[in-house]
């Protein structure tokens, strides 16, 4: 259409990283005698398109880790209570993030204890797919994630051995997708295997919302691209640590992020970190 309307100049922020089409449109414009400038605000464009760039160049979804914690690093009390650690503004920002990604991921414990809906509220936007990591399919059909009217928007990742069980068939009959994922040496779902399986299901971006065991698994896998940490001005003490499911003995073994921004979020602090 641009060629047909005889535009004289086109400004391109970044070249499409998809090898099947990369540069073809630019070449067609130039062949038609149109002046094309490429690479204007290129880094900004790559940031806007970071989900697509990661997905198309690596066959993996872009991974955001989101958590709200107290200043002493707890995501819940010793009794498991976590609603609400963060402020209303932080929850609004979290819902805005949900609306941006293809899917939200939680673990079995979060699904059972917090019983979240995983829908977008407080802001306008689409509901992401809901993904639950439930290795042996032990969660009941009564949890909110499963009894939502839009069950076809839900995926349960599990042990390949659980795929042919009666529980798996019950979930499928309810409209829920069952996705087999390899098991690691610790007997839990292998994170890289899960990410490749999700990418094969056209999921280009995910946000992991916990709990502690799942957050720790993703950190250990070193597959996290972006961290959103909401720190509330609360001290909990002997609570559930944000990443308490693994242990680091030496600082040179720590998993590092680079702080991209720090801002106030209601009464909280919102820290965005990027994979270093």
PDB file of C-alpha atoms in Angstrom:
ATOM      1  CA  UNK A   1       0.000   0.000   0.000  1.00  0.00           C
ATOM      2  CA  UNK A   2       2.903   2.351   0.776  1.00  0.00           C
ATOM      3  CA  UNK A   3       4.357   1.646  -2.667  1.00  0.00           C
ATOM      4  CA  UNK A   4       0.962   2.064  -4.314  1.00  0.00           C
ATOM      5  CA  UNK A   5       0.407   5.462  -2.663  1.00  0.00           C
ATOM      6  CA  UNK A   6       3.901   6.570  -3.757  1.00  0.00           C
ATOM      7  CA  UNK A   7       5.330   7.579  -0.391  1.00  0.00           C
ATOM      8  CA  UNK A   8       8.657   9.349  -0.820  1.00  0.00           C
ATOM      9  CA  UNK A   9      10.280   8.299   2.475  1.00  0.00           C
ATOM     10  CA  UNK A  10       9.864   5.600   5.130  1.00  0.00           C
ATOM     11  CA  UNK A  11      11.560   5.540   8.555  1.00  0.00           C
ATOM     12  CA  UNK A  12      12.149   2.101  10.110  1.00  0.00           C
ATOM     13  CA  UNK A  13      13.036   1.641  13.780  1.00  0.00           C
ATOM     14  CA  UNK A  14      14.416  -1.898  13.565  1.00  0.00           C
ATOM     15  CA  UNK A  15      14.653  -4.732  11.056  1.00  0.00           C
ATOM     16  CA  UNK A  16      12.312  -7.677  11.668  1.00  0.00           C
ATOM     17  CA  UNK A  17      14.433 -10.452  13.267  1.00  0.00           C
ATOM     18  CA  UNK A  18      12.321 -13.186  11.660  1.00  0.00           C
ATOM     19  CA  UNK A  19      14.705 -14.724   9.061  1.00  0.00           C
ATOM     20  CA  UNK A  20      11.777 -15.612   6.795  1.00  0.00           C
ATOM     21  CA  UNK A  21      10.885 -11.965   6.201  1.00  0.00           C
ATOM     22  CA  UNK A  22      13.834  -9.980   7.546  1.00  0.00           C
ATOM     23  CA  UNK A  23      14.592  -7.002   5.309  1.00  0.00           C
ATOM     24  CA  UNK A  24      12.232  -8.070   2.514  1.00  0.00           C
ATOM     25  CA  UNK A  25       9.819  -5.200   3.036  1.00  0.00           C
ATOM     26  CA  UNK A  26      12.657  -2.677   3.160  1.00  0.00           C
ATOM     27  CA  UNK A  27      14.101  -4.075  -0.064  1.00  0.00           C
ATOM     28  CA  UNK A  28      10.717  -3.879  -1.798  1.00  0.00           C
ATOM     29  CA  UNK A  29      10.357  -0.222  -0.781  1.00  0.00           C
ATOM     30  CA  UNK A  30      13.850   0.612  -2.010  1.00  0.00           C
ATOM     31  CA  UNK A  31      13.235  -1.225  -5.287  1.00  0.00           C
ATOM     32  CA  UNK A  32      10.213   1.031  -5.770  1.00  0.00           C
ATOM     33  CA  UNK A  33      12.429   4.112  -5.408  1.00  0.00           C
ATOM     34  CA  UNK A  34      11.370   4.995  -1.869  1.00  0.00           C
ATOM     35  CA  UNK A  35      13.993   6.486   0.463  1.00  0.00           C
ATOM     36  CA  UNK A  36      14.241   4.179   3.511  1.00  0.00           C
ATOM     37  CA  UNK A  37      16.039   5.126   6.732  1.00  0.00           C
ATOM     38  CA  UNK A  38      16.695   2.171   9.073  1.00  0.00           C
ATOM     39  CA  UNK A  39      17.693   2.094  12.756  1.00  0.00           C
ATOM     40  CA  UNK A  40      15.970   5.173  14.181  1.00  0.00           C
ATOM     41  CA  UNK A  41      15.561   4.724  17.965  1.00  0.00           C
ATOM     42  CA  UNK A  42      16.569   1.110  17.364  1.00  0.00           C
ATOM     43  CA  UNK A  43      17.257   0.212  21.003  1.00  0.00           C
ATOM     44  CA  UNK A  44      13.890   1.620  22.078  1.00  0.00           C
ATOM     45  CA  UNK A  45      12.183  -0.414  19.349  1.00  0.00           C
ATOM     46  CA  UNK A  46      13.998  -3.576  20.427  1.00  0.00           C
ATOM     47  CA  UNK A  47      12.779  -2.990  23.983  1.00  0.00           C
ATOM     48  CA  UNK A  48       9.165  -2.566  22.857  1.00  0.00           C
ATOM     49  CA  UNK A  49       9.461  -5.745  20.777  1.00  0.00           C
ATOM     50  CA  UNK A  50      11.552  -7.719  23.288  1.00  0.00           C
ATOM     51  CA  UNK A  51       8.965 -10.513  23.690  1.00  0.00           C
ATOM     52  CA  UNK A  52       8.833 -11.149  19.935  1.00  0.00           C
ATOM     53  CA  UNK A  53      12.599 -10.784  19.452  1.00  0.00           C
ATOM     54  CA  UNK A  54      13.371 -13.402  22.136  1.00  0.00           C
ATOM     55  CA  UNK A  55      10.695 -15.782  20.856  1.00  0.00           C
ATOM     56  CA  UNK A  56      11.622 -15.564  17.177  1.00  0.00           C
ATOM     57  CA  UNK A  57      15.395 -15.757  17.668  1.00  0.00           C
ATOM     58  CA  UNK A  58      15.580 -18.469  20.357  1.00  0.00           C
ATOM     59  CA  UNK A  59      12.295 -20.428  20.113  1.00  0.00           C
ATOM     60  CA  UNK A  60      11.768 -19.604  23.795  1.00  0.00           C
ATOM     61  CA  UNK A  61       9.273 -17.309  25.503  1.00  0.00           C
ATOM     62  CA  UNK A  62      10.432 -14.110  27.200  1.00  0.00           C
ATOM     63  CA  UNK A  63      10.322 -14.740  30.966  1.00  0.00           C
ATOM     64  CA  UNK A  64       9.298 -12.124  33.545  1.00  0.00           C
ATOM     65  CA  UNK A  65       9.525 -12.958  37.237  1.00  0.00           C
ATOM     66  CA  UNK A  66       7.132 -10.924  39.398  1.00  0.00           C
ATOM     67  CA  UNK A  67       6.956 -10.995  43.168  1.00  0.00           C
ATOM     68  CA  UNK A  68       5.882  -8.862  46.100  1.00  0.00           C
ATOM     69  CA  UNK A  69       7.844  -9.184  49.317  1.00  0.00           C
ATOM     70  CA  UNK A  70       8.533  -7.535  52.651  1.00  0.00           C
ATOM     71  CA  UNK A  71      11.756  -5.597  53.272  1.00  0.00           C
ATOM     72  CA  UNK A  72      13.176  -8.703  54.959  1.00  0.00           C
ATOM     73  CA  UNK A  73      12.582 -10.819  51.860  1.00  0.00           C
ATOM     74  CA  UNK A  74       9.398 -12.733  52.724  1.00  0.00           C
ATOM     75  CA  UNK A  75       6.570 -13.470  50.276  1.00  0.00           C
ATOM     76  CA  UNK A  76       4.284 -14.806  53.022  1.00  0.00           C
ATOM     77  CA  UNK A  77       4.060 -15.296  56.779  1.00  0.00           C
ATOM     78  CA  UNK A  78       4.996 -18.578  58.449  1.00  0.00           C
ATOM     79  CA  UNK A  79       1.283 -19.517  58.183  1.00  0.00           C
ATOM     80  CA  UNK A  80       1.304 -18.896  54.435  1.00  0.00           C
ATOM     81  CA  UNK A  81      -0.664 -15.627  54.500  1.00  0.00           C
ATOM     82  CA  UNK A  82       0.353 -13.321  51.639  1.00  0.00           C
ATOM     83  CA  UNK A  83      -2.709 -11.135  50.884  1.00  0.00           C
ATOM     84  CA  UNK A  84      -1.873  -8.374  50.722  1.00  0.00           C
ATOM     85  CA  UNK A  85       1.832  -7.675  51.171  1.00  0.00           C
ATOM     86  CA  UNK A  86       1.915  -5.080  48.407  1.00  0.00           C
ATOM     87  CA  UNK A  87      -0.037  -1.844  47.981  1.00  0.00           C
ATOM     88  CA  UNK A  88      -3.036  -1.264  45.740  1.00  0.00           C
ATOM     89  CA  UNK A  89      -0.856   0.606  43.226  1.00  0.00           C
ATOM     90  CA  UNK A  90       1.588  -2.321  43.065  1.00  0.00           C
ATOM     91  CA  UNK A  91      -1.296  -4.704  42.425  1.00  0.00           C
ATOM     92  CA  UNK A  92      -2.522  -2.394  39.653  1.00  0.00           C
ATOM     93  CA  UNK A  93       0.933  -2.450  38.045  1.00  0.00           C
ATOM     94  CA  UNK A  94       0.980  -6.241  38.343  1.00  0.00           C
ATOM     95  CA  UNK A  95      -2.330  -6.471  36.492  1.00  0.00           C
ATOM     96  CA  UNK A  96      -0.983  -4.162  33.793  1.00  0.00           C
ATOM     97  CA  UNK A  97       1.931  -6.575  33.371  1.00  0.00           C
ATOM     98  CA  UNK A  98      -0.489  -9.504  33.146  1.00  0.00           C
ATOM     99  CA  UNK A  99      -2.256  -7.769  30.283  1.00  0.00           C
ATOM    100  CA  UNK A 100       1.029  -7.528  28.343  1.00  0.00           C
ATOM    101  CA  UNK A 101       2.142 -11.173  28.454  1.00  0.00           C
ATOM    102  CA  UNK A 102       0.738 -14.232  26.722  1.00  0.00           C
ATOM    103  CA  UNK A 103       0.529 -16.306  29.908  1.00  0.00           C
ATOM    104  CA  UNK A 104       0.840 -16.207  33.695  1.00  0.00           C
ATOM    105  CA  UNK A 105       2.537 -19.119  35.479  1.00  0.00           C
ATOM    106  CA  UNK A 106       1.960 -20.307  39.051  1.00  0.00           C
ATOM    107  CA  UNK A 107       2.924 -23.411  41.011  1.00  0.00           C
ATOM    108  CA  UNK A 108       0.745 -25.987  42.713  1.00  0.00           C
ATOM    109  CA  UNK A 109       1.154 -24.462  46.202  1.00  0.00           C
ATOM    110  CA  UNK A 110       0.105 -20.972  45.061  1.00  0.00           C
ATOM    111  CA  UNK A 111      -2.899 -22.432  43.221  1.00  0.00           C
ATOM    112  CA  UNK A 112      -4.003 -24.326  46.338  1.00  0.00           C
ATOM    113  CA  UNK A 113      -3.318 -21.706  49.036  1.00  0.00           C
ATOM    114  CA  UNK A 114      -3.856 -18.330  47.319  1.00  0.00           C
ATOM    115  CA  UNK A 115      -6.464 -19.735  44.895  1.00  0.00           C
ATOM    116  CA  UNK A 116      -5.975 -16.875  42.395  1.00  0.00           C
ATOM    117  CA  UNK A 117      -8.188 -16.073  39.402  1.00  0.00           C
ATOM    118  CA  UNK A 118      -5.184 -14.909  37.318  1.00  0.00           C
ATOM    119  CA  UNK A 119      -7.376 -12.508  35.363  1.00  0.00           C
ATOM    120  CA  UNK A 120      -6.704  -8.854  34.521  1.00  0.00           C
ATOM    121  CA  UNK A 121      -8.426  -6.446  36.883  1.00  0.00           C
ATOM    122  CA  UNK A 122      -7.895  -2.799  37.921  1.00  0.00           C
ATOM    123  CA  UNK A 123      -6.750  -2.019  34.347  1.00  0.00           C
ATOM    124  CA  UNK A 124      -8.145  -2.610  30.869  1.00  0.00           C
ATOM    125  CA  UNK A 125      -6.577  -5.413  28.868  1.00  0.00           C
ATOM    126  CA  UNK A 126      -6.830  -9.014  27.747  1.00  0.00           C
ATOM    127  CA  UNK A 127      -6.669 -11.959  30.130  1.00  0.00           C
ATOM    128  CA  UNK A 128      -3.494 -14.010  29.636  1.00  0.00           C
ATOM    129  CA  UNK A 129      -3.473 -17.779  29.434  1.00  0.00           C
ATOM    130  CA  UNK A 130      -3.251 -19.447  32.846  1.00  0.00           C
ATOM    131  CA  UNK A 131      -0.473 -22.002  33.342  1.00  0.00           C
ATOM    132  CA  UNK A 132      -0.217 -24.193  36.422  1.00  0.00           C
ATOM    133  CA  UNK A 133       2.818 -26.364  37.210  1.00  0.00           C
ATOM    134  CA  UNK A 134       1.304 -29.467  38.875  1.00  0.00           C
ATOM    135  CA  UNK A 135       3.753 -32.347  38.495  1.00  0.00           C
ATOM    136  CA  UNK A 136       1.436 -35.193  39.558  1.00  0.00           C
ATOM    137  CA  UNK A 137      -1.954 -33.548  38.858  1.00  0.00           C
ATOM    138  CA  UNK A 138      -2.995 -33.390  42.520  1.00  0.00           C
ATOM    139  CA  UNK A 139      -4.907 -30.092  42.404  1.00  0.00           C
ATOM    140  CA  UNK A 140      -8.721 -30.354  42.692  1.00  0.00           C
ATOM    141  CA  UNK A 141     -11.061 -29.108  39.978  1.00  0.00           C
ATOM    142  CA  UNK A 142     -12.612 -26.724  42.521  1.00  0.00           C
ATOM    143  CA  UNK A 143      -9.750 -24.168  42.497  1.00  0.00           C
ATOM    144  CA  UNK A 144     -10.523 -20.844  40.830  1.00  0.00           C
ATOM    145  CA  UNK A 145      -8.015 -21.403  38.029  1.00  0.00           C
ATOM    146  CA  UNK A 146      -9.903 -24.532  36.927  1.00  0.00           C
ATOM    147  CA  UNK A 147     -13.510 -23.502  37.553  1.00  0.00           C
ATOM    148  CA  UNK A 148     -13.246 -20.254  35.610  1.00  0.00           C
ATOM    149  CA  UNK A 149     -15.683 -20.098  32.687  1.00  0.00           C
ATOM    150  CA  UNK A 150     -12.780 -19.786  30.245  1.00  0.00           C
ATOM    151  CA  UNK A 151     -11.177 -23.139  31.013  1.00  0.00           C
ATOM    152  CA  UNK A 152      -9.871 -23.450  27.473  1.00  0.00           C
ATOM    153  CA  UNK A 153      -7.481 -20.642  28.421  1.00  0.00           C
ATOM    154  CA  UNK A 154      -5.770 -22.898  30.989  1.00  0.00           C
ATOM    155  CA  UNK A 155      -2.724 -25.166  30.612  1.00  0.00           C
ATOM    156  CA  UNK A 156      -1.471 -27.627  33.223  1.00  0.00           C
ATOM    157  CA  UNK A 157       2.179 -28.693  32.923  1.00  0.00           C
ATOM    158  CA  UNK A 158       2.808 -32.118  34.421  1.00  0.00           C
ATOM    159  CA  UNK A 159       4.939 -35.259  34.508  1.00  0.00           C
ATOM    160  CA  UNK A 160       4.603 -37.217  31.209  1.00  0.00           C
ATOM    161  CA  UNK A 161       3.525 -40.235  33.283  1.00  0.00           C
ATOM    162  CA  UNK A 162       0.476 -38.312  34.511  1.00  0.00           C
ATOM    163  CA  UNK A 163      -0.824 -37.549  31.008  1.00  0.00           C
ATOM    164  CA  UNK A 164      -2.704 -40.846  30.658  1.00  0.00           C
ATOM    165  CA  UNK A 165      -4.266 -40.857  34.132  1.00  0.00           C
ATOM    166  CA  UNK A 166      -7.965 -40.531  34.928  1.00  0.00           C
ATOM    167  CA  UNK A 167      -7.309 -37.078  36.455  1.00  0.00           C
ATOM    168  CA  UNK A 168      -5.732 -35.886  33.206  1.00  0.00           C
ATOM    169  CA  UNK A 169      -8.744 -37.099  31.246  1.00  0.00           C
ATOM    170  CA  UNK A 170     -11.084 -35.285  33.665  1.00  0.00           C
ATOM    171  CA  UNK A 171      -9.166 -32.047  33.136  1.00  0.00           C
ATOM    172  CA  UNK A 172      -9.208 -32.463  29.354  1.00  0.00           C
ATOM    173  CA  UNK A 173     -12.961 -33.093  29.383  1.00  0.00           C
ATOM    174  CA  UNK A 174     -13.313 -29.805  31.275  1.00  0.00           C
ATOM    175  CA  UNK A 175     -11.503 -28.046  28.411  1.00  0.00           C
ATOM    176  CA  UNK A 176      -8.113 -27.713  30.108  1.00  0.00           C
ATOM    177  CA  UNK A 177      -4.967 -28.466  28.113  1.00  0.00           C
ATOM    178  CA  UNK A 178      -2.509 -30.982  29.577  1.00  0.00           C
ATOM    179  CA  UNK A 179       1.114 -30.374  28.615  1.00  0.00           C
ATOM    180  CA  UNK A 180       3.738 -33.045  29.433  1.00  0.00           C
ATOM    181  CA  UNK A 181       7.094 -31.701  30.611  1.00  0.00           C
ATOM    182  CA  UNK A 182      10.319 -33.582  31.397  1.00  0.00           C
ATOM    183  CA  UNK A 183      11.244 -34.110  35.056  1.00  0.00           C
ATOM    184  CA  UNK A 184      14.641 -32.996  36.399  1.00  0.00           C
ATOM    185  CA  UNK A 185      16.927 -34.817  38.869  1.00  0.00           C
ATOM    186  CA  UNK A 186      15.057 -33.262  41.812  1.00  0.00           C
ATOM    187  CA  UNK A 187      11.777 -34.821  40.684  1.00  0.00           C
ATOM    188  CA  UNK A 188      10.127 -31.556  39.620  1.00  0.00           C
ATOM    189  CA  UNK A 189       9.311 -30.091  36.214  1.00  0.00           C
ATOM    190  CA  UNK A 190      12.352 -29.137  34.137  1.00  0.00           C
ATOM    191  CA  UNK A 191      12.130 -25.385  33.447  1.00  0.00           C
ATOM    192  CA  UNK A 192      13.897 -25.309  30.015  1.00  0.00           C
ATOM    193  CA  UNK A 193      11.754 -28.234  28.855  1.00  0.00           C
ATOM    194  CA  UNK A 194       8.615 -26.427  30.001  1.00  0.00           C
ATOM    195  CA  UNK A 195       9.609 -23.216  28.211  1.00  0.00           C
ATOM    196  CA  UNK A 196      10.268 -24.980  24.902  1.00  0.00           C
ATOM    197  CA  UNK A 197       6.933 -26.797  25.209  1.00  0.00           C
ATOM    198  CA  UNK A 198       5.112 -23.514  25.863  1.00  0.00           C
ATOM    199  CA  UNK A 199       6.861 -21.850  22.902  1.00  0.00           C
ATOM    200  CA  UNK A 200       5.674 -24.743  20.716  1.00  0.00           C
ATOM    201  CA  UNK A 201       2.156 -23.744  21.827  1.00  0.00           C
ATOM    202  CA  UNK A 202       2.678 -20.197  20.468  1.00  0.00           C
ATOM    203  CA  UNK A 203       3.342 -18.616  23.861  1.00  0.00           C
ATOM    204  CA  UNK A 204       5.954 -15.889  23.303  1.00  0.00           C
ATOM    205  CA  UNK A 205       5.983 -14.341  26.803  1.00  0.00           C
ATOM    206  CA  UNK A 206       5.180 -15.467  30.334  1.00  0.00           C
ATOM    207  CA  UNK A 207       5.068 -13.905  33.785  1.00  0.00           C
ATOM    208  CA  UNK A 208       5.893 -16.184  36.711  1.00  0.00           C
ATOM    209  CA  UNK A 209       3.956 -15.176  39.827  1.00  0.00           C
ATOM    210  CA  UNK A 210       5.179 -17.730  42.339  1.00  0.00           C
ATOM    211  CA  UNK A 211       5.281 -19.107  44.879  1.00  0.00           C
ATOM    212  CA  UNK A 212       8.686 -19.451  46.464  1.00  0.00           C
ATOM    213  CA  UNK A 213       9.509 -22.928  45.106  1.00  0.00           C
ATOM    214  CA  UNK A 214       8.611 -22.011  41.532  1.00  0.00           C
ATOM    215  CA  UNK A 215      10.399 -18.650  41.733  1.00  0.00           C
ATOM    216  CA  UNK A 216      13.500 -20.463  42.980  1.00  0.00           C
ATOM    217  CA  UNK A 217      13.293 -23.032  40.167  1.00  0.00           C
ATOM    218  CA  UNK A 218      13.205 -20.318  37.529  1.00  0.00           C
ATOM    219  CA  UNK A 219      16.120 -18.443  39.101  1.00  0.00           C
ATOM    220  CA  UNK A 220      18.173 -21.655  39.281  1.00  0.00           C
ATOM    221  CA  UNK A 221      17.422 -22.371  35.621  1.00  0.00           C
ATOM    222  CA  UNK A 222      18.914 -18.964  34.669  1.00  0.00           C
ATOM    223  CA  UNK A 223      16.076 -18.571  32.163  1.00  0.00           C
ATOM    224  CA  UNK A 224      14.662 -15.320  33.596  1.00  0.00           C
ATOM    225  CA  UNK A 225      14.923 -12.233  31.373  1.00  0.00           C
ATOM    226  CA  UNK A 226      13.264  -9.607  33.550  1.00  0.00           C
ATOM    227  CA  UNK A 227      12.514  -9.222  37.261  1.00  0.00           C
ATOM    228  CA  UNK A 228       9.732  -7.071  38.756  1.00  0.00           C
ATOM    229  CA  UNK A 229      10.170  -6.832  42.509  1.00  0.00           C
ATOM    230  CA  UNK A 230       7.658  -4.966  44.667  1.00  0.00           C
ATOM    231  CA  UNK A 231       9.126  -4.323  48.132  1.00  0.00           C
ATOM    232  CA  UNK A 232       6.600  -3.386  50.817  1.00  0.00           C
ATOM    233  CA  UNK A 233       7.593  -1.441  53.983  1.00  0.00           C
ATOM    234  CA  UNK A 234       6.754  -4.426  56.190  1.00  0.00           C
ATOM    235  CA  UNK A 235       8.922  -6.676  58.370  1.00  0.00           C
ATOM    236  CA  UNK A 236       7.573 -10.225  58.709  1.00  0.00           C
ATOM    237  CA  UNK A 237      10.427 -12.038  60.431  1.00  0.00           C
ATOM    238  CA  UNK A 238      10.177 -15.825  60.336  1.00  0.00           C
ATOM    239  CA  UNK A 239       8.189 -15.980  57.114  1.00  0.00           C
ATOM    240  CA  UNK A 240       8.447 -17.752  53.757  1.00  0.00           C
ATOM    241  CA  UNK A 241      11.561 -16.507  51.974  1.00  0.00           C
ATOM    242  CA  UNK A 242      11.140 -15.298  48.391  1.00  0.00           C
ATOM    243  CA  UNK A 243      13.816 -17.658  47.066  1.00  0.00           C
ATOM    244  CA  UNK A 244      14.150 -20.045  49.984  1.00  0.00           C
ATOM    245  CA  UNK A 245      14.176 -23.251  47.952  1.00  0.00           C
ATOM    246  CA  UNK A 246      17.877 -23.168  47.125  1.00  0.00           C
ATOM    247  CA  UNK A 247      21.057 -22.258  48.938  1.00  0.00           C
ATOM    248  CA  UNK A 248      24.101 -20.242  47.850  1.00  0.00           C
ATOM    249  CA  UNK A 249      27.271 -20.685  49.894  1.00  0.00           C
ATOM    250  CA  UNK A 250      29.537 -18.218  48.086  1.00  0.00           C
ATOM    251  CA  UNK A 251      28.820 -14.790  46.608  1.00  0.00           C
ATOM    252  CA  UNK A 252      30.434 -15.688  43.290  1.00  0.00           C
ATOM    253  CA  UNK A 253      27.693 -18.310  42.856  1.00  0.00           C
ATOM    254  CA  UNK A 254      24.884 -15.760  43.245  1.00  0.00           C
ATOM    255  CA  UNK A 255      22.439 -15.086  40.406  1.00  0.00           C
ATOM    256  CA  UNK A 256      22.877 -11.494  39.256  1.00  0.00           C
ATOM    257  CA  UNK A 257      20.518  -8.957  37.726  1.00  0.00           C
ATOM    258  CA  UNK A 258      21.168  -5.412  36.571  1.00  0.00           C
ATOM    259  CA  UNK A 259      18.779  -2.818  38.009  1.00  0.00           C
ATOM    260  CA  UNK A 260      17.038  -1.018  35.148  1.00  0.00           C
ATOM    261  CA  UNK A 261      14.793   1.257  37.230  1.00  0.00           C
ATOM    262  CA  UNK A 262      13.578   1.903  40.775  1.00  0.00           C
ATOM    263  CA  UNK A 263      10.351   3.802  41.469  1.00  0.00           C
ATOM    264  CA  UNK A 264       7.738   4.401  44.147  1.00  0.00           C
ATOM    265  CA  UNK A 265       4.602   2.290  43.797  1.00  0.00           C
ATOM    266  CA  UNK A 266       2.076   3.483  46.334  1.00  0.00           C
ATOM    267  CA  UNK A 267       3.749   2.759  49.668  1.00  0.00           C
ATOM    268  CA  UNK A 268       6.091   0.217  48.011  1.00  0.00           C
ATOM    269  CA  UNK A 269       9.253   0.311  45.906  1.00  0.00           C
ATOM    270  CA  UNK A 270       9.076  -1.163  42.400  1.00  0.00           C
ATOM    271  CA  UNK A 271      12.417  -2.503  41.156  1.00  0.00           C
ATOM    272  CA  UNK A 272      12.887  -3.690  37.576  1.00  0.00           C
ATOM    273  CA  UNK A 273      15.938  -5.849  36.973  1.00  0.00           C
ATOM    274  CA  UNK A 274      17.220  -7.271  33.711  1.00  0.00           C
ATOM    275  CA  UNK A 275      19.241 -10.408  33.065  1.00  0.00           C
ATOM    276  CA  UNK A 276      22.904  -9.481  33.324  1.00  0.00           C
TER     277      UNK A 276
END
